[in-house]
């Protein structure tokens, strides 16, 4: 039974990882770090990595730092375009620079998504031009979120902030990073927003996360990601493989949902998937 | 050929062994047969009963044991979530022992909870060793409200070592950032521990859920202080086990899943993520735990 199901899983899909970084990985260049990431990815059969942010991070990056970070991801993309998809890292505190980076890396470049981290909470109106422009370009938008009982960073978004943003931009494809960290609250916060997807990456492999996400959002709104190199493929893939959900649902989460979400922009760019 | 074709197939084979379907398939495989295979595992970090804040899919012992057996676990060292907050630990430990015997199918080994802040805790320790014949005990200082500099903790270690009990010390149970607001148990501060361990050469100490907060020099100092072991359930980072083994000898690393609070597959897949030598794999999967447990077996034969 298991063999037959997994044969189906293999034939019908590839594993795509929504959430990968060049930080926390050995190597002095983006190319070397990507090669190392792919070595580990190959041990689990992960076919595609969505990569964003540079080799060293800043909470509130300057326009110059943004450009440097994005250049590093562009180098990784150029190195292995068959295995990597890129998201452009933006900072809503620098709107003009961010819109410029969006055009440079997505409109005129090979990237397919936007990454927003902790510079500014995402419910603020400063984000609106970024979201509008990204949506125009058919780019998906990944917003880091966390609900920390120990206290969020000043500019760190919550899933509730993202729900506000989603309501203002119903046509945007938004991804709730880490499912809010405290996922039992985070998943509830994004539940009514049909244009918000849950990223499973980056928290502990706590049993029940994936089952609740599927139950409350529907299988089509749940996406596997790892948050490597800070996390491991092992702990994050276990959230899907270990979950008490049907094999068909696992296939959606491990690759099919992300592929479907990215399909419009991949098609525009002529990227075969 | 698509990227990763060969490895993906192999991985899916591994994953199928970790899936619910595989659990059903492996239900008929007996523990002794597992024991003969090189892929046998000893899981030193599982818990029975109910996690206080969430219903877990494998919180029933039968389901947990089926999952463990389905993944070639021949022995699992089981504490109980009841040990975190219950004050009647005598009852908790008796139930744990009974549950391991009744539903453990020869896999579960009970590790009783001791709280050295409770009156007459020494009697609890005696019962764990003499009546329940447990191989060891499990401590939760952050849930029981004491620091490792407390004199009662030192006394507990000493008495446990005298009784040849393995001492498991859980540094944390879950990510401190997402704890319940009314139940925030900060990670245990291990600073006093190396000094204590040095004074007790016969102590065998297993740190559970340690590698989130215990790293670098404090970890190395503890490993060097005596018979101190760590398990991998909260080890993170790309190639985590391989990275750990660059600092810590493989003879001090154990397989622990933290199931059912964590998905069991997490630790299982960590053994796949890092390229490990046969010896390293053998040590982590079962050999180290067997060596540790051997002292207990000698005790029970006395």
Coordinates of C-alpha atoms in Angstrom, one line a residue:
Chain A
X1 CA 0.0 0.0 0.0
X2 CA 2.7 2.5 1.1
X3 CA 4.8 1.6 -1.9
X4 CA 2.0 2.2 -4.4
X5 CA 1.0 5.5 -2.8
X6 CA 4.6 6.8 -2.8
X7 CA 5.0 5.7 -6.4
X8 CA 2.0 7.9 -7.2
X9 CA 3.6 10.7 -5.1
X10 CA 6.8 10.5 -7.0
X11 CA 5.2 10.4 -10.5
X12 CA 2.8 13.2 -9.8
X13 CA 5.0 15.8 -8.2
X14 CA 8.3 17.2 -7.2
X15 CA 9.2 18.6 -3.8
X16 CA 9.6 22.4 -4.0
X17 CA 10.9 24.3 -1.0
X18 CA 9.3 27.7 -0.5
X19 CA 11.7 29.0 2.2
X20 CA 15.5 28.8 1.8
X21 CA 18.3 31.1 2.6
X22 CA 22.0 31.5 1.9
X23 CA 22.8 32.3 5.5
X24 CA 23.9 29.6 8.0
X25 CA 25.4 27.6 5.2
X26 CA 29.2 26.9 4.7
X27 CA 30.8 28.7 1.8
X28 CA 32.3 32.1 0.9
X29 CA 30.2 32.8 -2.1
X30 CA 26.5 32.5 -3.0
X31 CA 27.4 29.9 -5.6
X32 CA 29.4 27.8 -3.0
X33 CA 26.6 28.1 -0.5
X34 CA 24.0 27.1 -3.0
X35 CA 26.0 24.1 -4.0
X36 CA 26.1 23.0 -0.4
X37 CA 22.4 23.5 0.0
X38 CA 21.7 21.4 -3.0
X39 CA 23.9 18.6 -1.7
X40 CA 21.6 18.4 1.3
X41 CA 18.5 18.9 -0.8
X42 CA 19.5 16.0 -3.0
X43 CA 19.6 13.7 0.0
X44 CA 15.8 14.3 0.3
X45 CA 14.9 14.7 -3.4
X46 CA 14.0 18.4 -3.1
X47 CA 14.0 19.6 -6.7
X48 CA 13.5 23.4 -6.4
X49 CA 14.6 25.9 -3.8
X50 CA 13.0 29.4 -3.4
X51 CA 15.9 31.5 -2.2
X52 CA 15.8 35.0 -0.6
X53 CA 18.0 37.4 1.4
X54 CA 21.7 37.4 1.3
X55 CA 24.5 35.7 3.2
X56 CA 24.3 38.1 6.1
X57 CA 21.0 39.6 7.2
X58 CA 20.0 43.0 8.5
X59 CA 16.7 43.7 10.2
X60 CA 16.3 47.1 8.6
X61 CA 18.4 47.0 5.4
X62 CA 19.5 50.2 3.7
X63 CA 18.8 50.4 -0.1
X64 CA 22.4 49.5 -0.7
X65 CA 22.2 46.4 1.5
X66 CA 19.0 45.4 -0.2
X67 CA 20.7 45.6 -3.6
X68 CA 23.7 43.6 -2.3
X69 CA 21.4 40.9 -0.9
X70 CA 19.4 40.6 -4.1
X71 CA 22.6 40.5 -6.2
X72 CA 23.7 37.5 -4.1
X73 CA 20.5 35.7 -4.8
X74 CA 20.8 36.7 -8.5
X75 CA 24.2 35.0 -8.6
X76 CA 22.8 31.9 -7.0
X77 CA 20.0 31.9 -9.6
X78 CA 22.4 32.3 -12.4
X79 CA 24.5 29.5 -11.1
X80 CA 21.7 26.9 -11.0
X81 CA 18.6 28.3 -12.8
X82 CA 17.4 24.7 -13.1
X83 CA 17.1 24.3 -9.3
X84 CA 16.5 27.8 -7.9
X85 CA 13.8 30.4 -7.9
X86 CA 14.4 33.8 -6.4
X87 CA 12.4 36.2 -4.3
X88 CA 13.4 39.9 -4.1
X89 CA 14.1 41.2 -0.6
X90 CA 12.4 44.6 0.0
X91 CA 12.1 47.1 2.9
X92 CA 8.9 49.1 3.1
X93 CA 10.8 51.9 4.9
X94 CA 12.5 52.5 1.5
X95 CA 9.6 52.5 -0.9
X96 CA 11.4 54.0 -3.9
X97 CA 14.4 51.8 -3.6
X98 CA 12.1 48.8 -3.0
X99 CA 10.0 49.5 -6.1
X100 CA 13.2 49.9 -8.0
X101 CA 14.5 46.5 -6.8
X102 CA 11.2 45.0 -7.6
X103 CA 11.4 46.2 -11.2
X104 CA 15.1 45.2 -11.5
X105 CA 14.8 41.7 -10.1
X106 CA 11.2 40.7 -11.0
X107 CA 10.0 42.8 -13.9
X108 CA 13.3 42.9 -15.7
X109 CA 15.0 40.0 -14.0
X110 CA 14.4 36.3 -13.2
X111 CA 12.9 36.5 -9.8
X112 CA 9.3 35.4 -9.1
X113 CA 8.4 36.6 -5.7
X114 CA 8.8 39.2 -2.9
X115 CA 10.3 38.7 0.5
X116 CA 9.4 41.0 3.4
X117 CA 10.9 40.5 6.8
X118 CA 11.0 42.5 10.0
X119 CA 11.8 46.1 9.0
X120 CA 8.2 47.3 9.3
X121 CA 4.9 45.7 10.3
X122 CA 2.9 44.7 7.2
X123 CA -0.4 46.3 8.1
X124 CA 1.0 49.8 7.6
X125 CA -0.1 51.7 4.4
X126 CA 3.6 52.0 3.3
X127 CA 3.4 48.5 2.0
X128 CA 0.5 49.2 -0.4
X129 CA 2.6 50.3 -3.4
X130 CA 4.8 47.3 -3.1
X131 CA 1.9 44.8 -2.8
X132 CA 0.1 46.5 -5.7
X133 CA 3.2 46.5 -8.0
X134 CA 4.1 42.9 -7.1
X135 CA 0.5 41.8 -7.8
X136 CA 0.6 43.5 -11.1
X137 CA 3.8 41.5 -11.9
X138 CA 2.1 38.3 -10.7
X139 CA 4.8 37.9 -8.1
X140 CA 3.9 36.0 -4.9
X141 CA 4.6 37.9 -1.6
X142 CA 6.1 36.2 1.3
X143 CA 5.7 38.0 4.6
X144 CA 7.6 36.8 7.7
X145 CA 5.2 36.6 10.7
X146 CA 5.5 35.5 14.3
X147 CA 3.5 35.8 17.5
X148 CA 6.1 35.6 20.2
X149 CA 5.0 35.4 23.8
X150 CA 8.5 36.7 24.6
X151 CA 7.8 39.8 22.5
X152 CA 8.1 40.6 18.8
X153 CA 10.8 42.8 17.3
X154 CA 9.5 46.4 16.8
X155 CA 8.9 45.9 13.1
X156 CA 7.9 42.2 13.2
X157 CA 4.5 41.4 11.7
X158 CA 1.9 39.2 13.2
X159 CA -0.5 37.0 11.2
X160 CA -3.2 39.5 12.2
X161 CA -1.2 42.3 10.5
X162 CA -1.1 40.2 7.4
X163 CA -4.8 39.6 7.5
X164 CA -5.3 43.4 7.5
X165 CA -3.0 43.7 4.5
X166 CA -4.7 40.8 2.7
X167 CA -8.1 42.5 3.1
X168 CA -6.8 45.6 1.4
X169 CA -5.3 43.6 -1.4
X170 CA -7.7 40.7 -2.2
X171 CA -5.9 39.9 -5.5
X172 CA -2.5 39.6 -4.0
X173 CA -1.0 36.1 -3.4
X174 CA 0.3 36.4 0.1
X175 CA 2.2 33.8 2.2
X176 CA 2.1 33.9 6.0
X177 CA 5.7 33.0 7.0
X178 CA 6.1 30.4 9.7
X179 CA 2.2 30.2 9.9
X180 CA 2.8 32.9 12.6
X181 CA 5.2 30.8 14.7
X182 CA 2.5 30.3 17.3
X183 CA 0.5 28.5 14.7
X184 CA -2.5 27.7 16.8
X185 CA -3.2 31.4 16.8
X186 CA -1.6 32.3 13.5
X187 CA -3.7 29.9 11.4
X188 CA -6.9 31.2 13.0
X189 CA -5.8 34.8 12.1
X190 CA -5.4 34.0 8.4
X191 CA -8.3 31.5 8.1
X192 CA -10.8 34.0 6.6
X193 CA -8.3 35.3 4.1
X194 CA -8.6 33.2 1.0
X195 CA -5.6 34.9 -0.7
X196 CA -3.3 34.0 2.2
X197 CA -1.3 30.8 2.3
X198 CA 0.4 29.1 5.2
X199 CA 4.1 28.5 5.2
X200 CA 5.0 25.5 7.4
X201 CA 8.7 26.5 7.7
X202 CA 10.9 27.5 10.5
X203 CA 9.3 26.4 13.7
X204 CA 9.8 23.2 15.7
X205 CA 8.4 20.0 14.1
X206 CA 5.5 20.1 16.6
X207 CA 2.9 17.4 15.9
X208 CA -0.4 18.8 14.8
X209 CA 0.7 21.8 12.9
X210 CA 0.1 20.4 9.5
X211 CA -3.1 18.7 10.4
X212 CA -4.5 21.9 11.8
X213 CA -3.4 23.9 8.8
X214 CA -5.1 21.5 6.4
X215 CA -8.2 21.3 8.6
X216 CA -8.7 25.0 9.0
X217 CA -7.4 26.4 5.7
X218 CA -7.9 23.5 3.3
X219 CA -5.1 21.5 1.7
X220 CA -4.6 24.0 -1.2
X221 CA -3.5 26.8 1.1
X222 CA -0.7 25.0 2.9
X223 CA 2.9 25.0 1.6
X224 CA 6.0 23.2 2.6
X225 CA 9.2 25.2 3.3
X226 CA 12.3 24.6 5.4
X227 CA 13.9 27.9 6.4
X228 CA 17.3 26.3 5.8
X229 CA 20.1 26.9 6.7
X230 CA 18.8 28.0 10.1
X231 CA 16.6 24.9 10.2
X232 CA 17.0 21.4 8.6
X233 CA 15.3 19.8 5.7
X234 CA 14.8 16.9 8.1
X235 CA 12.7 18.6 10.8
X236 CA 10.7 20.5 8.3
X237 CA 9.9 17.7 5.8
X238 CA 8.9 15.7 8.8
X239 CA 6.0 18.1 9.4
X240 CA 4.5 16.8 6.1
X241 CA 5.6 13.2 6.0
X242 CA 4.8 12.7 9.7
X243 CA 1.3 14.3 9.5
X244 CA -1.8 12.3 9.7
X245 CA -3.2 13.4 6.4
X246 CA -3.8 11.7 3.1
X247 CA -0.9 11.1 0.7
X248 CA -2.6 13.2 -1.9
X249 CA -2.7 16.1 0.5
X250 CA 1.0 15.7 1.2
X251 CA 1.6 15.9 -2.5
X252 CA -0.2 19.2 -2.6
X253 CA 1.8 20.6 0.3
X254 CA 5.2 19.4 -0.8
X255 CA 5.1 20.9 -4.2
X256 CA 1.8 21.2 -6.1
X257 CA 0.4 24.2 -4.3
X258 CA 3.5 26.3 -4.7
X259 CA 3.9 25.3 -8.3
X260 CA 0.2 26.3 -8.9
X261 CA 0.7 29.6 -7.1
X262 CA 3.8 30.5 -9.1
X263 CA 2.5 29.2 -12.4
X264 CA 1.3 32.6 -13.8
X265 CA 4.6 34.3 -13.3
X266 CA 6.7 31.3 -14.4
X267 CA 4.6 31.1 -17.6
X268 CA 5.2 34.8 -18.2
X269 CA 8.9 34.3 -17.8
X270 CA 9.1 31.2 -19.8
X271 CA 10.3 29.2 -16.9
X272 CA 9.4 25.5 -17.3
X273 CA 8.2 23.8 -14.2
Chain B
X1 CA 16.6 12.8 -15.6
X2 CA 15.1 15.2 -13.1
X3 CA 17.2 16.6 -10.3
X4 CA 17.5 14.3 -7.4
X5 CA 15.7 11.5 -9.0
X6 CA 17.6 8.7 -7.5
X7 CA 17.8 10.2 -4.1
X8 CA 14.1 11.2 -4.1
X9 CA 13.1 7.7 -4.8
X10 CA 15.3 6.5 -2.0
X11 CA 14.0 9.2 0.3
X12 CA 10.4 8.3 -0.4
X13 CA 11.2 4.8 0.5
X14 CA 12.5 6.1 3.8
X15 CA 9.5 8.3 4.2
X16 CA 7.1 5.4 3.6
X17 CA 8.7 3.6 6.4
X18 CA 7.9 6.6 8.5
X19 CA 4.3 7.0 7.3
X20 CA 1.1 5.8 8.9
X21 CA 0.7 3.3 6.2
X22 CA 4.1 1.8 7.1
X23 CA 3.1 1.7 10.7
X24 CA 0.2 -0.6 9.8
X25 CA 2.4 -2.7 7.6
X26 CA 5.0 -3.1 10.3
X27 CA 2.5 -4.0 13.0
X28 CA 3.2 -7.6 12.5
X29 CA 7.0 -7.3 12.8
X30 CA 8.1 -8.4 16.2
X31 CA 10.6 -6.6 18.4
X32 CA 13.2 -9.4 18.5
X33 CA 13.3 -9.4 14.7
X34 CA 14.0 -5.7 14.8
X35 CA 16.7 -6.2 17.3
X36 CA 18.6 -8.3 14.8
X37 CA 18.7 -5.6 12.2
X38 CA 21.5 -3.0 11.8
X39 CA 18.9 -0.3 11.4
X40 CA 17.4 -0.8 14.9
X41 CA 16.9 2.4 16.9
X42 CA 16.8 3.2 20.6
X43 CA 14.7 6.3 21.2
X44 CA 15.7 7.9 24.5
X45 CA 13.1 10.7 24.4
X46 CA 9.5 9.8 24.2
X47 CA 6.6 10.7 26.6
X48 CA 3.3 9.1 27.4
X49 CA 0.0 10.5 28.5
X50 CA -1.4 13.9 27.5
X51 CA 0.5 17.0 26.7
X52 CA -1.3 19.6 28.8
X53 CA -1.9 22.1 26.1
X54 CA -2.8 20.1 23.0
X55 CA -4.3 16.8 22.0
X56 CA -1.6 14.9 20.1
X57 CA -2.3 12.2 17.5
X58 CA 0.0 9.7 19.2
X59 CA -0.9 10.5 22.8
X60 CA -2.4 7.0 23.2
X61 CA 0.3 4.5 24.1
X62 CA -0.9 2.0 21.5
X63 CA -0.5 4.4 18.6
X64 CA 2.8 5.7 19.8
X65 CA 4.2 2.2 20.2
X66 CA 2.9 1.3 16.7
X67 CA 4.7 4.3 15.3
X68 CA 7.9 3.4 17.1
X69 CA 7.9 -0.2 16.1
X70 CA 7.0 0.7 12.5
X71 CA 10.2 2.6 12.4
X72 CA 12.4 -0.1 13.9
X73 CA 12.6 1.3 17.4
X74 CA 13.4 -1.6 19.6
X75 CA 13.5 0.3 22.8
X76 CA 12.1 3.7 23.8
X77 CA 12.8 5.5 27.1
X78 CA 9.5 6.9 28.2
X79 CA 8.8 9.7 30.6
X80 CA 5.3 11.1 31.0
X81 CA 3.8 14.5 30.4
X82 CA 2.0 14.0 33.7
X83 CA 5.3 14.5 35.4
X84 CA 5.4 18.1 34.4
X85 CA 2.6 19.5 36.5
X86 CA 1.1 16.7 38.6
X87 CA 2.1 16.8 42.3
X88 CA 1.2 13.2 43.1
X89 CA 4.3 11.8 41.3
X90 CA 4.0 8.5 43.1
X91 CA 0.8 8.0 41.3
X92 CA 2.3 9.3 38.0
X93 CA 5.2 6.9 38.2
X94 CA 3.1 3.9 39.1
X95 CA 0.8 4.6 36.1
X96 CA 3.8 5.1 33.8
X97 CA 5.2 1.7 34.8
X98 CA 1.8 0.0 34.4
X99 CA 1.3 1.6 31.0
X100 CA 4.7 0.6 29.8
X101 CA 4.0 -3.0 30.9
X102 CA 0.4 -3.1 29.6
X103 CA 0.8 -1.4 26.2
X104 CA 4.5 -1.1 25.6
X105 CA 4.8 -4.3 23.7
X106 CA 8.3 -4.8 25.0
X107 CA 9.5 -1.5 23.6
X108 CA 8.8 1.1 26.4
X109 CA 11.1 1.5 29.3
X110 CA 9.7 3.8 32.1
X111 CA 11.7 6.8 33.3
X112 CA 9.9 8.2 36.4
X113 CA 9.6 11.8 37.3
X114 CA 11.2 13.1 40.4
X115 CA 10.7 16.6 41.9
X116 CA 13.2 17.3 44.6
X117 CA 11.1 20.2 45.8
X118 CA 8.4 17.9 47.0
X119 CA 8.4 16.5 50.5
X120 CA 10.0 13.0 50.8
X121 CA 11.1 12.9 47.2
X122 CA 13.7 10.4 48.3
X123 CA 11.0 7.8 48.7
X124 CA 10.0 8.4 45.1
X125 CA 13.5 7.7 43.9
X126 CA 13.6 4.5 45.9
X127 CA 10.3 3.3 44.4
X128 CA 11.5 4.1 40.9
X129 CA 14.6 2.0 41.5
X130 CA 13.4 -0.8 43.7
X131 CA 9.7 -1.2 43.1
X132 CA 9.3 -0.1 39.5
X133 CA 12.8 -1.2 38.5
X134 CA 13.2 1.7 36.2
X135 CA 16.4 2.2 34.3
X136 CA 16.4 5.9 35.1
X137 CA 14.5 9.0 36.0
X138 CA 13.5 12.2 34.2
X139 CA 13.9 15.7 35.6
X140 CA 12.1 18.9 34.7
X141 CA 13.6 21.7 36.8
X142 CA 11.9 24.5 34.9
X143 CA 8.5 23.0 35.5
X144 CA 9.3 22.1 39.1
X145 CA 10.7 25.4 40.0
X146 CA 14.3 24.9 41.0
X147 CA 17.7 25.8 39.7
X148 CA 20.6 23.5 39.2
X149 CA 22.4 25.2 42.0
X150 CA 19.8 24.0 44.5
X151 CA 21.4 21.6 47.1
X152 CA 18.5 19.2 46.7
X153 CA 19.3 18.8 43.0
X154 CA 22.9 17.9 43.8
X155 CA 21.7 15.4 46.4
X156 CA 19.3 13.9 43.9
X157 CA 22.1 13.4 41.3
X158 CA 24.2 11.8 44.0
X159 CA 21.5 9.3 45.1
X160 CA 20.6 8.5 41.5
X161 CA 24.2 7.8 40.7
X162 CA 24.5 5.5 43.7
X163 CA 21.5 3.6 42.5
X164 CA 23.0 3.4 39.0
X165 CA 20.0 5.2 37.6
X166 CA 20.3 7.0 34.3
X167 CA 19.4 10.7 34.9
X168 CA 17.5 12.4 32.1
X169 CA 17.4 16.2 32.4
X170 CA 15.0 18.0 30.1
X171 CA 16.2 21.6 29.4
X172 CA 13.0 22.7 27.8
X173 CA 9.9 21.0 26.3
X174 CA 8.9 23.5 23.6
X175 CA 10.0 26.7 21.9
X176 CA 9.9 29.4 24.6
X177 CA 8.5 31.9 22.1
X178 CA 5.2 30.1 21.7
X179 CA 4.5 28.9 25.2
X180 CA 1.1 29.4 26.7
X181 CA 1.1 32.8 28.5
X182 CA 0.2 31.2 31.8
X183 CA 2.7 28.4 31.4
X184 CA 6.1 29.9 30.5
X185 CA 8.9 27.6 31.6
X186 CA 12.2 29.2 30.7
X187 CA 15.0 26.9 29.5
X188 CA 17.0 25.4 32.3
X189 CA 20.3 27.2 33.0
X190 CA 23.0 24.6 32.9
X191 CA 25.8 26.7 34.2
X192 CA 26.1 24.9 37.5
X193 CA 26.0 21.4 35.9
X194 CA 29.5 20.8 34.8
X195 CA 30.9 21.4 38.3
X196 CA 28.4 18.9 39.7
X197 CA 29.1 16.3 37.1
X198 CA 32.8 16.5 37.8
X199 CA 32.2 15.5 41.4
X200 CA 30.2 12.4 40.4
X201 CA 32.1 10.1 38.1
X202 CA 29.5 7.4 38.3
X203 CA 26.7 9.7 37.2
X204 CA 25.2 9.0 33.8
X205 CA 23.4 12.1 32.6
X206 CA 21.3 12.4 29.4
X207 CA 20.4 15.9 28.4
X208 CA 17.0 16.0 26.7
X209 CA 15.8 18.8 24.3
X210 CA 19.1 20.5 25.0
X211 CA 20.6 21.4 21.7
X212 CA 18.3 24.4 21.1
X213 CA 19.9 26.3 24.0
X214 CA 23.1 24.5 24.8
X215 CA 25.8 25.0 22.2
X216 CA 29.5 25.7 21.8
X217 CA 31.7 25.9 24.9
X218 CA 29.0 25.3 27.5
X219 CA 28.1 22.1 25.7
X220 CA 31.7 21.0 25.2
X221 CA 32.5 21.7 28.9
X222 CA 29.6 19.5 30.0
X223 CA 30.5 16.7 27.7
X224 CA 34.1 16.8 29.0
X225 CA 33.0 16.9 32.6
X226 CA 31.8 13.3 32.8
X227 CA 29.4 10.8 31.5
X228 CA 27.1 13.3 29.7
X229 CA 25.1 12.5 26.6
X230 CA 22.9 14.6 24.3
X231 CA 20.0 13.6 22.0
X232 CA 19.1 15.1 18.7
X233 CA 15.4 16.0 18.9
X234 CA 16.0 19.8 19.1
X235 CA 19.2 19.9 17.0
X236 CA 18.7 22.2 14.1
X237 CA 20.5 23.7 11.2
X238 CA 21.5 22.3 7.8
X239 CA 23.4 19.0 8.3
X240 CA 22.9 19.3 12.0
X241 CA 24.1 15.9 13.2
X242 CA 27.2 16.2 11.0
X243 CA 28.0 19.6 12.5
X244 CA 27.5 18.3 16.0
X245 CA 29.8 15.5 15.5
X246 CA 32.6 17.9 14.5
X247 CA 32.5 19.0 18.1
X248 CA 31.1 16.1 20.2
X249 CA 32.2 12.5 19.9
X250 CA 29.6 10.2 18.4
X251 CA 29.8 8.1 21.5
X252 CA 28.0 10.8 23.4
X253 CA 25.1 11.4 20.9
X254 CA 21.8 9.5 21.2
X255 CA 18.8 9.2 19.1
X256 CA 15.8 11.0 20.6
X257 CA 12.6 12.0 18.9
X258 CA 10.6 14.0 21.5
X259 CA 7.6 12.1 20.2
X260 CA 4.7 12.5 20.4
X261 CA 5.1 16.2 20.9
X262 CA 7.3 16.3 17.9
X263 CA 6.8 14.4 14.7
X264 CA 8.9 11.3 15.1
X265 CA 10.2 11.6 11.5
X266 CA 12.1 14.7 12.4
X267 CA 14.9 13.0 14.2
X268 CA 14.7 10.0 11.9
X269 CA 15.3 12.2 8.9
X270 CA 18.2 14.0 10.6
X271 CA 20.2 10.8 10.4
X272 CA 19.7 10.9 6.7
X273 CA 20.5 14.6 6.2
X274 CA 24.1 14.3 7.3
X275 CA 26.5 11.9 5.7
X276 CA 27.6 9.7 8.6
X277 CA 30.1 6.9 8.9
X278 CA 28.8 3.4 9.7
X279 CA 30.3 3.8 13.2
X280 CA 28.7 7.1 13.8
X281 CA 25.4 5.9 12.7
X282 CA 25.6 2.7 14.8
X283 CA 26.5 4.7 17.9
X284 CA 23.7 7.2 17.5
X285 CA 21.0 4.8 16.5
X286 CA 21.4 2.3 19.3
X287 CA 24.9 1.4 20.5
X288 CA 25.4 4.3 22.9
X289 CA 22.0 3.9 24.5
X290 CA 22.6 0.1 24.9
X291 CA 25.9 0.8 26.6
X292 CA 24.2 3.2 28.9
X293 CA 21.4 0.8 29.7
X294 CA 23.8 -2.0 30.3
X295 CA 24.7 -0.6 33.7
X296 CA 21.1 -0.8 34.6
X297 CA 20.9 -4.4 33.5
X298 CA 23.9 -5.1 35.7
X299 CA 22.0 -3.4 38.6
X300 CA 18.9 -5.5 38.1
X301 CA 21.0 -8.7 38.1
X302 CA 22.5 -7.9 41.5

